Amino acid sequence: MQARLGPRPLPLHLGTALMTWASSESAWKLLKPGSQNSSPAREPPEALAALLPEIGFLEAQAGPGRFDEALKREILRRMDRLADGVLAYQRHAVRRTLEEPPAVWREGNTRLLDYGATHRAARRRGARAVLVVPSLINRWEVLDLTAEKSLLRAMAAQGLRPYLVDWGTPDDEERGFDTTAYVGRLERALAFVAKRARRAPAVLGYCMGGTLTVALAARKPRRVAGLALMAAPWDFHADRTGQAFLVSTGPLLAEVADRVGELPVDILQTLFWSLDPWLAVKKFGRFLGLDQNGEHAKEFVLLEDWLNGGAPLAGPTARECLVGWYGDNVPGKGQWVVAGRRIVPSKIKVPALVMIPSGDRIVPPLSAAALADPKKGLKNATRIDLPLGHIGMVVSGRARDLCWTPLMEWLGNLPTRRSRVVTG
């Protein structure tokens, strides 16, 4: 059994907590009464006093060094709790054991998994085929986390036939892929599904996969019966909240990708860390308080395994994303070119569903909302706003009711486009 290395990059998560908490002790030495930088009337700043709710400033004055000692104890307690939470995760016995559906198509390290193969409802004549496209960065397993929390299995049970794109890990050839190469691969996967289904399939894109499927629909509109997008970024300058680190470091990271041939997983995880540096500290503290044999702990471990198990990003694609998308906003400006064609959402007329989670910290809602804009967005789009997060729209307790159900209803109600229209 392979040892868990997460949360990745672990030194960064531990270092963030250690440096912050240790600096609290240094700050107190400077600010406490009697130090050269304090005055007799000065009290500790509110943020410092809040660090130890059980110890107020007046109590600290009751005896020399009491606050100092309590502060050290609290720092050690928090460090121990973080370490215990990480170790509890790394040593947890649960592993993802769901059986994979059959792979029905391959190209390079990319596979198509047929999630309808073992569901009677999905195998019925006329079942709507859906090409499901996840991000290139995070693997597909979040869409099939457990038997109960599997969007793909729920779709099959409802009579849809999902074909999932598993991008795999880039091989030597794929490390040279740009977005044109990836969209080209999607075009061939779409052609396979259309031929197999004898009609134009729907296309569902999640996160970066959604951005790629917009280009797919623009290039092959007659082969796409409908385009559903879940938290798909488009206007990368609509809201830069939380994106400053990525924007500022984009050109440097692109140089790294050029030299190495790919953007490594730990660098990608560092970009996610930059959106909320304290997220790991908070969530592993909460994890330690869970019943370690309960369902919530099991789901936490499986989700964390998914988060830490991403794939590197091919060098040319990394440059396009970091410099072209985040830096220059070429999709949002209508300047993204794929295989010689400019991708302009307002020229795409296929029926579209744009699902926007309002609590998304990975893809700002305003970025995804650009695709539903009445003037510049997709021509025939329905917009649904969800009170969920980027990952919560797929696996949270409310995902089935708020996201899965309207998504599946929309896909099921798409008009049929027969095989004669999928040859072009």
Tab-separated table of C-alpha atoms in Angstrom:
chain	number	residue	atom	x	y	z
A	1	MET	CA	0.000	0.000	0.000
A	2	GLN	CA	1.498	3.302	-1.110
A	3	ALA	CA	2.247	5.780	1.681
A	4	ARG	CA	0.349	9.059	1.643
A	5	LEU	CA	2.495	12.151	1.113
A	6	GLY	CA	-0.176	14.794	1.609
A	7	PRO	CA	-1.284	17.324	2.258
A	8	ARG	CA	0.950	18.504	-0.590
A	9	PRO	CA	3.265	20.299	-0.393
A	10	LEU	CA	3.517	19.250	3.245
A	11	PRO	CA	6.578	21.400	4.162
A	12	LEU	CA	4.729	24.496	2.973
A	13	HIS	CA	1.637	23.757	5.071
A	14	LEU	CA	3.690	22.994	8.177
A	15	GLY	CA	5.995	25.952	7.603
A	16	THR	CA	3.061	28.375	7.227
A	17	ALA	CA	1.675	27.342	10.602
A	18	LEU	CA	5.039	27.191	12.368
A	19	MET	CA	6.258	30.597	11.186
A	20	THR	CA	2.946	32.297	11.974
A	21	TRP	CA	2.603	30.846	15.438
A	22	ALA	CA	6.275	31.343	16.289
A	23	SER	CA	6.045	34.974	15.193
A	24	SER	CA	3.250	35.481	17.732
A	25	GLU	CA	5.714	34.707	20.514
A	26	SER	CA	8.262	37.100	19.024
A	27	ALA	CA	5.644	39.819	18.683
A	28	TRP	CA	4.570	39.407	22.291
A	29	LYS	CA	8.157	39.832	23.502
A	30	LEU	CA	8.252	43.186	21.704
A	31	LEU	CA	4.805	44.365	22.773
A	32	LYS	CA	4.516	43.166	26.371
A	33	PRO	CA	4.779	45.729	29.178
A	34	GLY	CA	8.361	46.429	30.131
A	35	SER	CA	9.847	45.818	26.713
A	36	GLN	CA	11.704	48.646	24.991
A	37	ASN	CA	8.965	48.895	22.359
A	38	SER	CA	5.997	49.170	24.705
A	39	SER	CA	4.545	51.776	27.010
A	40	PRO	CA	3.029	51.091	30.457
A	41	ALA	CA	-0.460	51.867	29.155
A	42	ARG	CA	-0.220	49.702	26.031
A	43	GLU	CA	-2.308	46.561	25.793
A	44	PRO	CA	-1.663	43.680	23.414
A	45	PRO	CA	-3.270	44.143	20.028
A	46	GLU	CA	-6.690	42.601	19.552
A	47	ALA	CA	-5.404	39.878	17.208
A	48	LEU	CA	-2.780	38.788	19.743
A	49	ALA	CA	-5.240	38.768	22.658
A	50	ALA	CA	-7.641	36.699	20.559
A	51	LEU	CA	-4.951	34.060	20.080
A	52	LEU	CA	-5.597	32.866	23.623
A	53	PRO	CA	-9.280	33.417	24.427
A	54	GLU	CA	-8.910	31.801	27.842
A	55	ILE	CA	-6.192	34.199	28.912
A	56	GLY	CA	-6.997	37.889	29.002
A	57	PHE	CA	-4.590	40.779	29.362
A	58	LEU	CA	-5.565	41.422	32.974
A	59	GLU	CA	-4.829	37.810	33.906
A	60	ALA	CA	-1.426	38.113	32.293
A	61	GLN	CA	-0.656	40.986	34.657
A	62	ALA	CA	-1.311	38.860	37.725
A	63	GLY	CA	2.183	37.419	37.734
A	64	PRO	CA	5.443	37.751	35.794
A	65	GLY	CA	5.739	35.481	32.801
A	66	ARG	CA	2.272	33.908	33.015
A	67	PHE	CA	1.192	35.136	29.595
A	68	ASP	CA	4.548	34.116	28.102
A	69	GLU	CA	4.179	30.576	29.407
A	70	ALA	CA	0.559	30.310	28.323
A	71	LEU	CA	1.468	31.536	24.839
A	72	LYS	CA	4.179	28.873	24.492
A	73	ARG	CA	1.772	26.191	25.646
A	74	GLU	CA	-0.848	27.295	23.142
A	75	ILE	CA	1.636	27.326	20.260
A	76	LEU	CA	2.800	23.812	21.144
A	77	ARG	CA	-0.801	22.631	21.500
A	78	ARG	CA	-1.701	23.914	18.049
A	79	MET	CA	1.414	22.448	16.473
A	80	ASP	CA	0.688	19.078	18.081
A	81	ARG	CA	-2.919	19.178	16.904
A	82	LEU	CA	-1.906	19.938	13.320
A	83	ALA	CA	0.729	17.188	13.336
A	84	ASP	CA	-1.712	14.702	14.879
A	85	GLY	CA	-4.344	15.566	12.258
A	86	VAL	CA	-1.899	15.066	9.377
A	87	LEU	CA	-0.627	11.784	10.825
A	88	ALA	CA	-4.185	10.546	11.392
A	89	TYR	CA	-4.897	11.190	7.719
A	90	GLN	CA	-1.676	9.623	6.472
A	91	ARG	CA	-2.230	6.471	8.561
A	92	HIS	CA	-5.948	6.096	7.902
A	93	ALA	CA	-6.914	2.653	6.636
A	94	VAL	CA	-9.547	3.708	4.111
A	95	ARG	CA	-8.704	3.609	0.393
A	96	ARG	CA	-10.818	4.153	-2.689
A	97	THR	CA	-11.956	0.690	-3.797
A	98	LEU	CA	-14.670	1.391	-6.381
A	99	GLU	CA	-14.379	-0.792	-9.458
A	100	GLU	CA	-13.634	1.181	-12.601
A	101	PRO	CA	-15.953	0.816	-15.590
A	102	PRO	CA	-14.503	-0.531	-18.854
A	103	ALA	CA	-12.290	1.656	-21.021
A	104	VAL	CA	-13.821	1.744	-24.508
A	105	TRP	CA	-11.407	4.114	-26.278
A	106	ARG	CA	-7.775	5.112	-25.838
A	107	GLU	CA	-5.362	7.594	-27.330
A	108	GLY	CA	-1.951	8.071	-25.738
A	109	ASN	CA	-2.513	8.066	-21.989
A	110	THR	CA	-6.128	9.232	-22.341
A	111	ARG	CA	-9.001	6.775	-21.858
A	112	LEU	CA	-12.786	6.902	-22.141
A	113	LEU	CA	-14.528	5.073	-19.297
A	114	ASP	CA	-18.075	3.900	-20.054
A	115	TYR	CA	-20.070	4.461	-16.849
A	116	GLY	CA	-23.248	3.194	-18.479
A	117	ALA	CA	-21.878	-0.253	-19.278
A	118	THR	CA	-23.127	-1.850	-16.055
A	119	HIS	CA	-26.392	0.114	-15.609
A	120	ARG	CA	-29.490	-1.252	-17.294
A	121	ALA	CA	-31.123	2.176	-17.496
A	122	ALA	CA	-28.083	3.621	-19.278
A	123	ARG	CA	-27.942	0.726	-21.757
A	124	ARG	CA	-31.501	1.210	-23.002
A	125	ARG	CA	-32.007	2.152	-26.622
A	126	GLY	CA	-31.866	5.906	-27.099
A	127	ALA	CA	-30.101	6.683	-23.798
A	128	ARG	CA	-28.483	10.126	-23.910
A	129	ALA	CA	-24.704	9.793	-24.234
A	130	VAL	CA	-22.701	12.409	-22.321
A	131	LEU	CA	-18.993	13.082	-22.820
A	132	VAL	CA	-17.738	14.124	-19.362
A	133	VAL	CA	-14.527	16.186	-19.323
A	134	PRO	CA	-12.719	16.882	-16.015
A	135	SER	CA	-9.785	19.215	-15.454
A	136	LEU	CA	-6.319	18.404	-16.742
A	137	ILE	CA	-4.888	19.075	-13.273
A	138	ASN	CA	-7.064	17.238	-10.777
A	139	ARG	CA	-7.986	13.695	-11.683
A	140	TRP	CA	-11.517	12.488	-12.384
A	141	GLU	CA	-12.126	10.505	-9.181
A	142	VAL	CA	-13.966	13.379	-7.470
A	143	LEU	CA	-16.824	12.656	-9.880
A	144	ASP	CA	-16.922	9.063	-8.581
A	145	LEU	CA	-15.690	9.365	-5.004
A	146	THR	CA	-17.872	6.720	-3.322
A	147	ALA	CA	-20.830	4.628	-4.418
A	148	GLU	CA	-23.142	7.124	-2.692
A	149	LYS	CA	-21.320	10.265	-3.822
A	150	SER	CA	-20.800	9.600	-7.494
A	151	LEU	CA	-22.215	12.021	-10.034
A	152	LEU	CA	-21.297	9.594	-12.815
A	153	ARG	CA	-23.120	6.618	-11.290
A	154	ALA	CA	-26.117	8.818	-10.497
A	155	MET	CA	-26.259	9.901	-14.147
A	156	ALA	CA	-26.173	6.282	-15.321
A	157	ALA	CA	-28.899	5.306	-12.849
A	158	GLN	CA	-31.073	8.080	-14.306
A	159	GLY	CA	-30.797	6.664	-17.805
A	160	LEU	CA	-27.944	8.826	-19.098
A	161	ARG	CA	-24.806	7.202	-20.491
A	162	PRO	CA	-21.695	9.039	-19.261
A	163	TYR	CA	-18.384	8.526	-21.025
A	164	LEU	CA	-15.673	9.926	-18.783
A	165	VAL	CA	-12.388	11.319	-20.101
A	166	ASP	CA	-9.510	10.058	-17.963
A	167	TRP	CA	-6.569	12.234	-19.020
A	168	GLY	CA	-4.004	10.085	-17.239
A	169	THR	CA	-0.464	11.388	-16.678
A	170	PRO	CA	1.255	13.078	-19.647
A	171	ASP	CA	3.748	10.830	-21.423
A	172	ASP	CA	6.761	12.158	-23.340
A	173	GLU	CA	4.663	13.167	-26.341
A	174	GLU	CA	1.850	14.668	-24.262
A	175	ARG	CA	4.241	16.823	-22.276
A	176	GLY	CA	4.487	18.843	-25.496
A	177	PHE	CA	0.706	19.353	-25.740
A	178	ASP	CA	-0.866	22.794	-25.891
A	179	THR	CA	-4.612	23.383	-25.555
A	180	THR	CA	-5.090	22.852	-29.292
A	181	ALA	CA	-3.686	19.320	-28.923
A	182	TYR	CA	-5.983	18.559	-25.981
A	183	VAL	CA	-9.070	19.914	-27.748
A	184	GLY	CA	-8.101	17.855	-30.800
A	185	ARG	CA	-8.054	14.752	-28.622
A	186	LEU	CA	-11.491	15.675	-27.297
A	187	GLU	CA	-12.751	16.008	-30.861
A	188	ARG	CA	-11.721	12.433	-31.603
A	189	ALA	CA	-13.237	11.160	-28.352
A	190	LEU	CA	-16.462	12.993	-29.193
A	191	ALA	CA	-16.523	11.427	-32.675
A	192	PHE	CA	-16.141	7.971	-31.111
A	193	VAL	CA	-19.024	8.547	-28.687
A	194	ALA	CA	-21.248	10.012	-31.417
A	195	LYS	CA	-20.660	7.001	-33.656
A	196	ARG	CA	-21.287	4.585	-30.809
A	197	ALA	CA	-24.482	6.366	-29.704
A	198	ARG	CA	-25.678	6.992	-33.267
A	199	ARG	CA	-26.542	10.537	-32.310
A	200	ALA	CA	-24.857	13.687	-31.099
A	201	PRO	CA	-23.915	13.363	-27.416
A	202	ALA	CA	-24.133	16.071	-24.806
A	203	VAL	CA	-20.866	17.383	-23.351
A	204	LEU	CA	-20.292	18.104	-19.652
A	205	GLY	CA	-17.172	20.010	-18.573
A	206	TYR	CA	-16.003	20.554	-14.999
A	207	CYS	CA	-13.561	23.332	-14.036
A	208	MET	CA	-10.752	23.607	-16.616
A	209	GLY	CA	-12.420	20.758	-18.476
A	210	GLY	CA	-15.357	23.095	-19.018
A	211	THR	CA	-13.110	25.719	-20.606
A	212	LEU	CA	-11.792	23.099	-23.026
A	213	THR	CA	-15.321	21.956	-23.906
A	214	VAL	CA	-16.305	25.497	-24.898
A	215	ALA	CA	-13.621	25.248	-27.582
A	216	LEU	CA	-14.887	21.772	-28.470
A	217	ALA	CA	-18.437	23.088	-28.995
A	218	ALA	CA	-17.118	26.018	-31.032
A	219	ARG	CA	-15.172	23.721	-33.359
A	220	LYS	CA	-17.687	20.848	-33.613
A	221	PRO	CA	-21.149	22.340	-33.030
A	222	ARG	CA	-22.992	19.714	-35.096
A	223	ARG	CA	-21.589	16.954	-32.910
A	224	VAL	CA	-22.670	18.530	-29.610
A	225	ALA	CA	-26.330	18.179	-28.582
A	226	GLY	CA	-25.840	20.367	-25.523
A	227	LEU	CA	-23.035	21.862	-23.449
A	228	ALA	CA	-23.203	21.730	-19.634
A	229	LEU	CA	-20.548	23.632	-17.694
A	230	MET	CA	-19.793	23.244	-13.991
A	231	ALA	CA	-17.625	26.032	-12.519
A	232	ALA	CA	-15.850	26.598	-15.833
A	233	PRO	CA	-13.481	29.617	-15.766
A	234	TRP	CA	-13.622	32.008	-18.703
A	235	ASP	CA	-13.069	35.680	-17.833
A	236	PHE	CA	-9.859	35.480	-15.800
A	237	HIS	CA	-9.862	39.198	-15.010
A	238	ALA	CA	-13.477	39.439	-13.862
A	239	ASP	CA	-12.459	39.012	-10.228
A	240	ARG	CA	-8.851	38.677	-9.117
A	241	THR	CA	-9.722	38.122	-5.477
A	242	GLY	CA	-7.400	35.416	-4.193
A	243	GLN	CA	-5.650	35.140	-7.570
A	244	ALA	CA	-2.899	37.727	-7.019
A	245	PHE	CA	-0.180	35.184	-6.199
A	246	LEU	CA	-0.922	33.175	-9.326
A	247	VAL	CA	-1.043	36.235	-11.585
A	248	SER	CA	2.208	37.666	-10.214
A	249	THR	CA	4.140	34.401	-10.434
A	250	GLY	CA	2.634	33.199	-13.728
A	251	PRO	CA	5.514	34.210	-16.050
A	252	LEU	CA	8.130	32.723	-13.694
A	253	LEU	CA	6.219	29.451	-13.398
A	254	ALA	CA	5.797	29.361	-17.163
A	255	GLU	CA	9.595	29.516	-17.470
A	256	VAL	CA	9.843	26.573	-15.076
A	257	ALA	CA	7.356	24.625	-17.201
A	258	ASP	CA	9.332	25.457	-20.343
A	259	ARG	CA	12.573	24.153	-18.851
A	260	VAL	CA	11.187	21.083	-17.085
A	261	GLY	CA	8.647	20.198	-19.766
A	262	GLU	CA	5.756	20.275	-17.329
A	263	LEU	CA	4.443	22.095	-14.282
A	264	PRO	CA	4.961	19.607	-11.402
A	265	VAL	CA	2.151	18.619	-9.063
A	266	ASP	CA	3.713	20.267	-5.996
A	267	ILE	CA	3.890	23.608	-7.787
A	268	LEU	CA	0.249	23.271	-8.795
A	269	GLN	CA	-0.593	22.481	-5.177
A	270	THR	CA	1.305	25.603	-4.120
A	271	LEU	CA	-0.998	27.653	-6.343
A	272	PHE	CA	-4.021	26.142	-4.595
A	273	TRP	CA	-2.357	26.847	-1.232
A	274	SER	CA	-2.020	30.513	-2.185
A	275	LEU	CA	-5.818	30.853	-2.396
A	276	ASP	CA	-6.148	30.037	1.328
A	277	PRO	CA	-2.830	29.376	3.134
A	278	TRP	CA	-4.614	28.398	6.351
A	279	LEU	CA	-7.080	25.942	4.850
A	280	ALA	CA	-4.994	22.845	5.650
A	281	VAL	CA	-4.457	23.945	9.254
A	282	LYS	CA	-8.183	24.403	9.774
A	283	LYS	CA	-9.391	21.274	8.035
A	284	PHE	CA	-6.887	18.856	9.607
A	285	GLY	CA	-7.778	20.240	13.009
A	286	ARG	CA	-11.432	19.505	12.282
A	287	PHE	CA	-10.561	16.065	10.913
A	288	LEU	CA	-8.863	15.106	14.169
A	289	GLY	CA	-12.147	15.754	15.988
A	290	LEU	CA	-14.139	13.367	13.779
A	291	ASP	CA	-15.004	9.777	14.582
A	292	GLN	CA	-12.135	8.179	12.659
A	293	ASN	CA	-14.292	5.170	11.787
A	294	GLY	CA	-17.264	7.232	10.657
A	295	GLU	CA	-18.459	8.195	7.180
A	296	HIS	CA	-17.375	11.830	7.494
A	297	ALA	CA	-13.784	10.805	8.234
A	298	LYS	CA	-13.842	8.302	5.358
A	299	GLU	CA	-15.064	10.930	2.906
A	300	PHE	CA	-12.474	13.425	4.165
A	301	VAL	CA	-9.657	10.939	3.526
A	302	LEU	CA	-10.876	10.002	0.049
A	303	LEU	CA	-11.334	13.630	-0.924
A	304	GLU	CA	-7.907	14.539	0.429
A	305	ASP	CA	-6.375	11.638	-1.519
A	306	TRP	CA	-7.963	13.067	-4.663
A	307	LEU	CA	-6.696	16.570	-3.914
A	308	ASN	CA	-3.139	15.308	-3.423
A	309	GLY	CA	-3.140	12.930	-6.368
A	310	GLY	CA	-3.218	15.332	-9.309
A	311	ALA	CA	-1.217	15.139	-12.509
A	312	PRO	CA	1.465	17.527	-13.784
A	313	LEU	CA	0.425	20.001	-16.461
A	314	ALA	CA	2.083	19.780	-19.890
A	315	GLY	CA	4.582	22.613	-20.408
A	316	PRO	CA	2.965	24.414	-23.376
A	317	THR	CA	-0.475	24.158	-21.769
A	318	ALA	CA	0.912	25.530	-18.497
A	319	ARG	CA	2.317	28.545	-20.362
A	320	GLU	CA	-1.014	29.138	-22.108
A	321	CYS	CA	-2.908	28.988	-18.826
A	322	LEU	CA	-0.511	31.005	-16.658
A	323	VAL	CA	0.417	33.705	-19.161
A	324	GLY	CA	-2.354	33.600	-21.746
A	325	TRP	CA	-5.365	32.914	-19.527
A	326	TYR	CA	-4.510	34.358	-16.120
A	327	GLY	CA	-2.075	36.982	-17.340
A	328	ASP	CA	-3.620	38.271	-20.580
A	329	ASN	CA	-7.178	36.924	-20.225
A	330	VAL	CA	-7.275	35.753	-23.839
A	331	PRO	CA	-10.477	33.653	-23.381
A	332	GLY	CA	-12.325	36.520	-21.704
A	333	LYS	CA	-11.250	38.899	-24.482
A	334	GLY	CA	-12.363	36.490	-27.206
A	335	GLN	CA	-8.757	36.039	-28.348
A	336	TRP	CA	-8.163	32.382	-27.488
A	337	VAL	CA	-7.228	30.545	-30.684
A	338	VAL	CA	-7.558	26.769	-30.963
A	339	ALA	CA	-6.395	25.072	-34.166
A	340	GLY	CA	-6.579	28.381	-36.004
A	341	ARG	CA	-10.102	29.281	-34.840
A	342	ARG	CA	-10.896	32.058	-32.399
A	343	ILE	CA	-13.175	30.780	-29.631
A	344	VAL	CA	-15.986	33.311	-29.207
A	345	PRO	CA	-18.793	32.106	-26.879
A	346	SER	CA	-21.434	34.412	-28.405
A	347	LYS	CA	-21.060	32.543	-31.692
A	348	ILE	CA	-21.802	29.156	-30.110
A	349	LYS	CA	-25.494	28.358	-30.551
A	350	VAL	CA	-25.802	24.881	-29.026
A	351	PRO	CA	-28.057	24.682	-25.930
A	352	ALA	CA	-25.924	25.386	-22.864
A	353	LEU	CA	-26.212	25.136	-19.097
A	354	VAL	CA	-23.883	27.282	-16.978
A	355	MET	CA	-23.714	26.226	-13.307
A	356	ILE	CA	-21.995	28.705	-11.012
A	357	PRO	CA	-21.204	27.848	-7.355
A	358	SER	CA	-21.361	31.085	-5.359
A	359	GLY	CA	-18.903	29.826	-2.729
A	360	ASP	CA	-16.194	28.908	-5.238
A	361	ARG	CA	-12.680	29.986	-4.188
A	362	ILE	CA	-10.895	28.198	-7.039
A	363	VAL	CA	-12.889	29.635	-9.941
A	364	PRO	CA	-14.304	33.048	-8.975
A	365	PRO	CA	-18.062	33.077	-9.719
A	366	LEU	CA	-17.686	36.167	-11.908
A	367	SER	CA	-15.199	34.296	-14.088
A	368	ALA	CA	-17.624	31.438	-14.727
A	369	ALA	CA	-20.583	33.819	-15.067
A	370	ALA	CA	-19.023	35.390	-18.160
A	371	LEU	CA	-20.191	32.361	-20.152
A	372	ALA	CA	-23.808	33.156	-19.237
A	373	ASP	CA	-23.557	36.863	-20.028
A	374	PRO	CA	-26.495	37.819	-22.308
A	375	LYS	CA	-24.243	39.800	-24.674
A	376	LYS	CA	-20.832	38.128	-24.642
A	377	GLY	CA	-21.630	34.672	-23.314
A	378	LEU	CA	-23.008	31.522	-24.906
A	379	LYS	CA	-25.877	32.295	-27.257
A	380	ASN	CA	-28.405	29.830	-25.869
A	381	ALA	CA	-27.436	29.533	-22.191
A	382	THR	CA	-29.402	28.741	-19.051
A	383	ARG	CA	-27.763	29.949	-15.846
A	384	ILE	CA	-28.058	28.244	-12.457
A	385	ASP	CA	-26.413	29.753	-9.360
A	386	LEU	CA	-25.665	27.295	-6.583
A	387	PRO	CA	-25.046	28.031	-2.875
A	388	LEU	CA	-22.127	25.585	-2.929
A	389	GLY	CA	-18.367	25.547	-3.387
A	390	HIS	CA	-16.193	24.370	-6.259
A	391	ILE	CA	-15.832	20.852	-4.870
A	392	GLY	CA	-19.028	20.954	-2.836
A	393	MET	CA	-21.122	21.118	-6.010
A	394	VAL	CA	-19.917	17.580	-6.733
A	395	VAL	CA	-19.556	15.815	-3.370
A	396	SER	CA	-21.271	17.782	-0.592
A	397	GLY	CA	-24.372	16.582	1.205
A	398	ARG	CA	-26.495	19.053	-0.783
A	399	ALA	CA	-24.884	18.373	-4.164
A	400	ARG	CA	-27.464	15.807	-5.281
A	401	ASP	CA	-30.467	18.066	-4.709
A	402	LEU	CA	-28.976	21.397	-5.700
A	403	CYS	CA	-26.619	20.418	-8.541
A	404	TRP	CA	-26.938	16.838	-9.756
A	405	THR	CA	-30.727	16.794	-10.124
A	406	PRO	CA	-31.119	19.980	-12.216
A	407	LEU	CA	-28.078	18.969	-14.279
A	408	MET	CA	-29.492	15.529	-15.066
A	409	GLU	CA	-32.939	16.946	-15.802
A	410	TRP	CA	-31.432	19.444	-18.241
A	411	LEU	CA	-29.382	16.759	-19.984
A	412	GLY	CA	-32.387	14.449	-20.193
A	413	ASN	CA	-34.575	17.113	-21.765
A	414	LEU	CA	-32.205	18.008	-24.596
A	415	PRO	CA	-33.670	17.442	-28.056
A	416	THR	CA	-32.320	14.448	-29.941
A	417	ARG	CA	-29.973	15.081	-32.854
A	418	ARG	CA	-29.757	11.997	-35.050
A	419	SER	CA	-26.598	10.425	-36.398
A	420	ARG	CA	-26.919	12.067	-39.805
A	421	VAL	CA	-25.837	15.389	-38.258
A	422	VAL	CA	-22.706	14.089	-36.572
A	423	THR	CA	-20.650	13.371	-39.645
A	424	GLY	CA	-19.359	16.916	-40.114
